[in-house]
């Protein structure tokens, strides 16, 4: 595949792309649902993927009622999530290979995520990857979350590279919408959410994993 513009930087999503956190968070949310007497369906969980926390609160109240203690629910969910991380957190296939290629090509890279900075720092430290990213754009660093383009525009600005020369890598529908709206060359690497017709229109390509993305980038002259 030939990218329409030279790739001068790469902006990664985090959850579901670099780390297998979405599957772990699904378990945590099911446990929090049991604690609060509600059943969280797979479809509803899928609708939350890629959204910032404040939008998640709104959607929880819309799903379970205005009086539902959404903030307490998410606190409970994060408690379960934290308890699962040490044993369940996994790096996604191809992460190290992709970063090695970027090192060889001296291409800057950033993370643009809906997660809070503390979560980013924890996950990167867990795998010894903190030094391998030039910028971190996390929840609170931008005025509007995904699917708004702000997270990716902030990522491009932090790297000093025009959005049209950035390769954006995403697993979620809202993330693909965000990156595409920012004007980035976007590749979707599906995790829990399959690629839809809309995603195939917005993304340059749908890749099986980051190894496939590495191979695509390696073929660029």
mmCIF file of C-alpha atoms in Angstrom:
data_model
loop_
_atom_site.group_PDB
_atom_site.id
_atom_site.type_symbol
_atom_site.label_atom_id
_atom_site.label_comp_id
_atom_site.label_asym_id
_atom_site.label_seq_id
_atom_site.Cartn_x
_atom_site.Cartn_y
_atom_site.Cartn_z
ATOM 1 C CA UNK A 1 0.000 0.000 0.000
ATOM 2 C CA UNK A 2 1.258 3.479 -0.861
ATOM 3 C CA UNK A 3 0.273 6.208 1.581
ATOM 4 C CA UNK A 4 -1.105 9.330 -0.110
ATOM 5 C CA UNK A 5 1.446 11.515 1.730
ATOM 6 C CA UNK A 6 4.864 10.800 3.212
ATOM 7 C CA UNK A 7 4.466 9.531 6.778
ATOM 8 C CA UNK A 8 6.421 11.888 9.028
ATOM 9 C CA UNK A 9 4.906 10.862 12.392
ATOM 10 C CA UNK A 10 2.622 8.238 13.918
ATOM 11 C CA UNK A 11 -0.140 8.839 16.458
ATOM 12 C CA UNK A 12 -1.374 5.772 18.338
ATOM 13 C CA UNK A 13 -4.531 5.167 20.278
ATOM 14 C CA UNK A 14 -3.794 3.161 23.442
ATOM 15 C CA UNK A 15 -6.607 0.948 24.760
ATOM 16 C CA UNK A 16 -7.271 -1.968 22.447
ATOM 17 C CA UNK A 17 -4.416 -0.981 20.134
ATOM 18 C CA UNK A 18 -1.227 -1.003 22.209
ATOM 19 C CA UNK A 19 -2.630 -2.967 25.144
ATOM 20 C CA UNK A 20 -5.408 -5.521 25.495
ATOM 21 C CA UNK A 21 -7.218 -3.349 28.024
ATOM 22 C CA UNK A 22 -10.663 -3.328 26.426
ATOM 23 C CA UNK A 23 -11.204 -7.032 27.104
ATOM 24 C CA UNK A 24 -10.038 -6.594 30.707
ATOM 25 C CA UNK A 25 -12.281 -3.565 31.209
ATOM 26 C CA UNK A 26 -15.216 -5.567 29.843
ATOM 27 C CA UNK A 27 -14.730 -8.088 32.663
ATOM 28 C CA UNK A 28 -14.430 -5.274 35.199
ATOM 29 C CA UNK A 29 -17.619 -3.627 33.959
ATOM 30 C CA UNK A 30 -19.545 -6.895 34.152
ATOM 31 C CA UNK A 31 -18.445 -7.275 37.775
ATOM 32 C CA UNK A 32 -19.399 -3.676 38.552
ATOM 33 C CA UNK A 33 -22.769 -4.305 36.930
ATOM 34 C CA UNK A 34 -23.333 -7.286 39.198
ATOM 35 C CA UNK A 35 -22.405 -5.144 42.205
ATOM 36 C CA UNK A 36 -24.992 -2.530 41.156
ATOM 37 C CA UNK A 37 -27.730 -4.917 40.083
ATOM 38 C CA UNK A 38 -27.599 -4.144 36.360
ATOM 39 C CA UNK A 39 -26.579 -6.179 33.334
ATOM 40 C CA UNK A 40 -24.189 -4.453 30.946
ATOM 41 C CA UNK A 41 -24.773 -5.877 27.478
ATOM 42 C CA UNK A 42 -21.991 -6.398 24.967
ATOM 43 C CA UNK A 43 -23.707 -3.934 22.631
ATOM 44 C CA UNK A 44 -23.835 -1.221 25.278
ATOM 45 C CA UNK A 45 -20.227 -1.819 26.279
ATOM 46 C CA UNK A 46 -19.214 -1.555 22.624
ATOM 47 C CA UNK A 47 -20.935 1.843 22.400
ATOM 48 C CA UNK A 48 -18.670 3.149 25.184
ATOM 49 C CA UNK A 49 -15.391 2.158 23.543
ATOM 50 C CA UNK A 50 -13.272 5.144 22.595
ATOM 51 C CA UNK A 51 -15.381 7.682 24.487
ATOM 52 C CA UNK A 52 -13.986 9.993 27.191
ATOM 53 C CA UNK A 53 -15.155 9.322 30.772
ATOM 54 C CA UNK A 54 -17.605 12.239 30.958
ATOM 55 C CA UNK A 55 -19.506 10.984 27.925
ATOM 56 C CA UNK A 56 -19.543 7.515 29.450
ATOM 57 C CA UNK A 57 -21.328 8.907 32.509
ATOM 58 C CA UNK A 58 -23.998 10.482 30.315
ATOM 59 C CA UNK A 59 -24.541 7.237 28.427
ATOM 60 C CA UNK A 60 -24.770 5.190 31.623
ATOM 61 C CA UNK A 61 -27.571 7.422 32.920
ATOM 62 C CA UNK A 62 -29.337 7.255 29.569
ATOM 63 C CA UNK A 63 -29.137 3.451 29.655
ATOM 64 C CA UNK A 64 -30.030 2.799 33.297
ATOM 65 C CA UNK A 65 -31.983 5.906 34.304
ATOM 66 C CA UNK A 66 -31.248 9.456 35.400
ATOM 67 C CA UNK A 67 -30.955 8.382 39.053
ATOM 68 C CA UNK A 68 -28.392 5.664 38.311
ATOM 69 C CA UNK A 69 -25.182 6.298 40.338
ATOM 70 C CA UNK A 70 -22.977 6.383 37.255
ATOM 71 C CA UNK A 71 -19.963 7.919 38.992
ATOM 72 C CA UNK A 72 -20.059 5.270 41.725
ATOM 73 C CA UNK A 73 -20.481 2.582 39.079
ATOM 74 C CA UNK A 74 -17.380 3.710 37.191
ATOM 75 C CA UNK A 75 -15.397 3.985 40.421
ATOM 76 C CA UNK A 76 -16.390 0.393 41.191
ATOM 77 C CA UNK A 77 -15.514 -0.624 37.649
ATOM 78 C CA UNK A 78 -12.070 0.942 37.890
ATOM 79 C CA UNK A 79 -11.548 -0.806 41.209
ATOM 80 C CA UNK A 80 -12.174 -4.176 39.582
ATOM 81 C CA UNK A 81 -10.047 -3.140 36.595
ATOM 82 C CA UNK A 82 -7.100 -2.243 38.806
ATOM 83 C CA UNK A 83 -7.339 -5.599 40.522
ATOM 84 C CA UNK A 84 -7.203 -7.409 37.191
ATOM 85 C CA UNK A 85 -4.375 -5.466 35.547
ATOM 86 C CA UNK A 86 -1.341 -7.119 37.089
ATOM 87 C CA UNK A 87 -2.453 -10.575 35.988
ATOM 88 C CA UNK A 88 -4.415 -9.792 32.821
ATOM 89 C CA UNK A 89 -2.746 -6.825 31.074
ATOM 90 C CA UNK A 90 -1.166 -7.847 27.769
ATOM 91 C CA UNK A 91 0.650 -5.977 25.031
ATOM 92 C CA UNK A 92 -0.964 -6.313 21.613
ATOM 93 C CA UNK A 93 0.898 -8.152 18.830
ATOM 94 C CA UNK A 94 3.310 -6.030 16.839
ATOM 95 C CA UNK A 95 3.782 -3.145 19.282
ATOM 96 C CA UNK A 96 7.522 -3.636 19.730
ATOM 97 C CA UNK A 97 8.093 -4.358 16.047
ATOM 98 C CA UNK A 98 6.256 -1.165 15.116
ATOM 99 C CA UNK A 99 8.213 0.943 17.601
ATOM 100 C CA UNK A 100 11.497 -0.589 16.425
ATOM 101 C CA UNK A 101 10.723 0.453 12.851
ATOM 102 C CA UNK A 102 9.887 3.987 13.968
ATOM 103 C CA UNK A 103 13.196 4.106 15.847
ATOM 104 C CA UNK A 104 15.131 3.020 12.762
ATOM 105 C CA UNK A 105 13.399 5.675 10.682
ATOM 106 C CA UNK A 106 13.644 8.327 13.406
ATOM 107 C CA UNK A 107 9.910 8.993 13.130
ATOM 108 C CA UNK A 108 8.306 10.787 16.085
ATOM 109 C CA UNK A 109 5.304 9.185 17.716
ATOM 110 C CA UNK A 110 2.569 10.090 20.195
ATOM 111 C CA UNK A 111 -0.351 8.514 22.020
ATOM 112 C CA UNK A 112 -3.791 10.154 21.760
ATOM 113 C CA UNK A 113 -6.162 8.433 24.162
ATOM 114 C CA UNK A 114 -9.454 8.911 25.974
ATOM 115 C CA UNK A 115 -7.884 7.438 29.110
ATOM 116 C CA UNK A 116 -6.505 9.511 31.954
ATOM 117 C CA UNK A 117 -2.789 10.228 32.143
ATOM 118 C CA UNK A 118 -2.362 8.035 35.221
ATOM 119 C CA UNK A 119 -3.593 5.014 33.253
ATOM 120 C CA UNK A 120 -1.251 5.782 30.369
ATOM 121 C CA UNK A 121 1.704 6.140 32.716
ATOM 122 C CA UNK A 122 0.839 2.869 34.466
ATOM 123 C CA UNK A 123 0.526 0.828 31.284
ATOM 124 C CA UNK A 124 3.667 2.241 29.673
ATOM 125 C CA UNK A 125 5.679 1.717 32.851
ATOM 126 C CA UNK A 126 4.358 -1.840 33.192
ATOM 127 C CA UNK A 127 5.991 -2.735 29.869
ATOM 128 C CA UNK A 128 8.928 -0.314 30.032
ATOM 129 C CA UNK A 129 7.699 1.746 27.085
ATOM 130 C CA UNK A 130 7.472 5.271 28.519
ATOM 131 C CA UNK A 131 10.699 6.399 26.848
ATOM 132 C CA UNK A 132 9.539 5.233 23.429
ATOM 133 C CA UNK A 133 6.882 7.914 22.915
ATOM 134 C CA UNK A 134 7.573 11.586 22.284
ATOM 135 C CA UNK A 135 4.211 12.920 23.467
ATOM 136 C CA UNK A 136 1.185 11.742 25.434
ATOM 137 C CA UNK A 137 -2.229 13.298 24.804
ATOM 138 C CA UNK A 138 -4.647 12.019 27.455
ATOM 139 C CA UNK A 139 -8.070 12.875 28.840
ATOM 140 C CA UNK A 140 -8.021 16.464 30.045
ATOM 141 C CA UNK A 141 -5.446 17.610 27.490
ATOM 142 C CA UNK A 142 -8.055 18.568 24.882
ATOM 143 C CA UNK A 143 -11.389 20.424 24.971
ATOM 144 C CA UNK A 144 -13.488 17.695 23.316
ATOM 145 C CA UNK A 145 -12.957 13.949 23.206
ATOM 146 C CA UNK A 146 -13.251 11.410 20.425
ATOM 147 C CA UNK A 147 -14.985 11.329 17.949
ATOM 148 C CA UNK A 148 -14.093 15.047 17.849
ATOM 149 C CA UNK A 149 -10.741 15.564 16.063
ATOM 150 C CA UNK A 150 -9.213 17.503 18.988
ATOM 151 C CA UNK A 151 -7.196 14.604 20.507
ATOM 152 C CA UNK A 152 -5.469 13.865 17.213
ATOM 153 C CA UNK A 153 -4.974 17.517 16.326
ATOM 154 C CA UNK A 154 -3.272 17.973 19.697
ATOM 155 C CA UNK A 155 -1.108 14.951 18.943
ATOM 156 C CA UNK A 156 0.023 16.395 15.618
ATOM 157 C CA UNK A 157 0.722 19.749 17.240
ATOM 158 C CA UNK A 158 2.773 18.133 20.010
ATOM 159 C CA UNK A 159 4.931 16.379 17.418
ATOM 160 C CA UNK A 160 5.240 19.448 15.199
ATOM 161 C CA UNK A 161 3.926 17.584 12.154
ATOM 162 C CA UNK A 162 0.995 18.560 9.938
ATOM 163 C CA UNK A 163 -1.989 16.192 10.380
ATOM 164 C CA UNK A 164 -1.932 15.145 6.727
ATOM 165 C CA UNK A 165 1.570 13.749 7.255
ATOM 166 C CA UNK A 166 0.583 11.786 10.377
ATOM 167 C CA UNK A 167 -0.379 8.129 10.341
ATOM 168 C CA UNK A 168 -3.125 7.494 12.923
ATOM 169 C CA UNK A 169 -3.669 3.984 14.279
ATOM 170 C CA UNK A 170 -7.004 3.166 15.919
ATOM 171 C CA UNK A 171 -9.103 0.202 16.996
ATOM 172 C CA UNK A 172 -12.405 1.933 17.842
ATOM 173 C CA UNK A 173 -15.084 3.474 15.664
ATOM 174 C CA UNK A 174 -15.032 6.767 17.555
ATOM 175 C CA UNK A 175 -11.259 6.828 17.313
ATOM 176 C CA UNK A 176 -11.301 6.311 13.552
ATOM 177 C CA UNK A 177 -13.860 9.099 13.245
ATOM 178 C CA UNK A 178 -11.638 11.371 15.336
ATOM 179 C CA UNK A 179 -8.450 10.668 13.389
ATOM 180 C CA UNK A 180 -10.131 10.947 9.999
ATOM 181 C CA UNK A 181 -11.786 14.235 10.984
ATOM 182 C CA UNK A 182 -8.339 15.523 11.976
ATOM 183 C CA UNK A 183 -7.185 14.881 8.417
ATOM 184 C CA UNK A 184 -4.774 12.072 9.273
ATOM 185 C CA UNK A 185 -4.003 8.995 7.211
ATOM 186 C CA UNK A 186 -5.923 6.490 9.317
ATOM 187 C CA UNK A 187 -5.539 2.731 9.610
ATOM 188 C CA UNK A 188 -7.983 0.746 11.713
ATOM 189 C CA UNK A 189 -6.705 -2.258 13.648
ATOM 190 C CA UNK A 190 -9.936 -3.769 15.032
ATOM 191 C CA UNK A 191 -10.071 -5.105 18.576
ATOM 192 C CA UNK A 192 -13.529 -5.756 20.059
ATOM 193 C CA UNK A 193 -15.327 -3.727 17.387
ATOM 194 C CA UNK A 194 -15.311 -5.044 13.807
ATOM 195 C CA UNK A 195 -14.769 -2.720 10.881
ATOM 196 C CA UNK A 196 -18.019 -1.434 9.384
ATOM 197 C CA UNK A 197 -18.662 0.051 5.958
ATOM 198 C CA UNK A 198 -18.297 3.492 7.534
ATOM 199 C CA UNK A 199 -14.905 2.568 8.983
ATOM 200 C CA UNK A 200 -13.709 1.269 5.619
ATOM 201 C CA UNK A 201 -14.710 4.570 4.027
ATOM 202 C CA UNK A 202 -12.925 6.659 6.649
ATOM 203 C CA UNK A 203 -9.767 4.561 6.973
ATOM 204 C CA UNK A 204 -7.145 4.005 4.319
ATOM 205 C CA UNK A 205 -7.054 0.366 5.304
ATOM 206 C CA UNK A 206 -8.178 -2.124 7.930
ATOM 207 C CA UNK A 207 -5.199 -4.139 9.211
ATOM 208 C CA UNK A 208 -5.173 -7.393 11.162
ATOM 209 C CA UNK A 209 -2.613 -6.169 13.701
ATOM 210 C CA UNK A 210 0.313 -3.807 14.179
ATOM 211 C CA UNK A 211 2.637 -6.257 12.456
ATOM 212 C CA UNK A 212 0.642 -5.684 9.280
ATOM 213 C CA UNK A 213 0.875 -1.919 9.799
ATOM 214 C CA UNK A 214 4.636 -2.241 10.342
ATOM 215 C CA UNK A 215 4.933 -4.074 7.035
ATOM 216 C CA UNK A 216 2.869 -1.398 5.268
ATOM 217 C CA UNK A 217 5.085 1.367 6.609
ATOM 218 C CA UNK A 218 8.268 -0.588 5.868
ATOM 219 C CA UNK A 219 7.306 -0.663 2.190
ATOM 220 C CA UNK A 220 7.090 3.128 2.043
ATOM 221 C CA UNK A 221 10.062 4.607 0.214
#
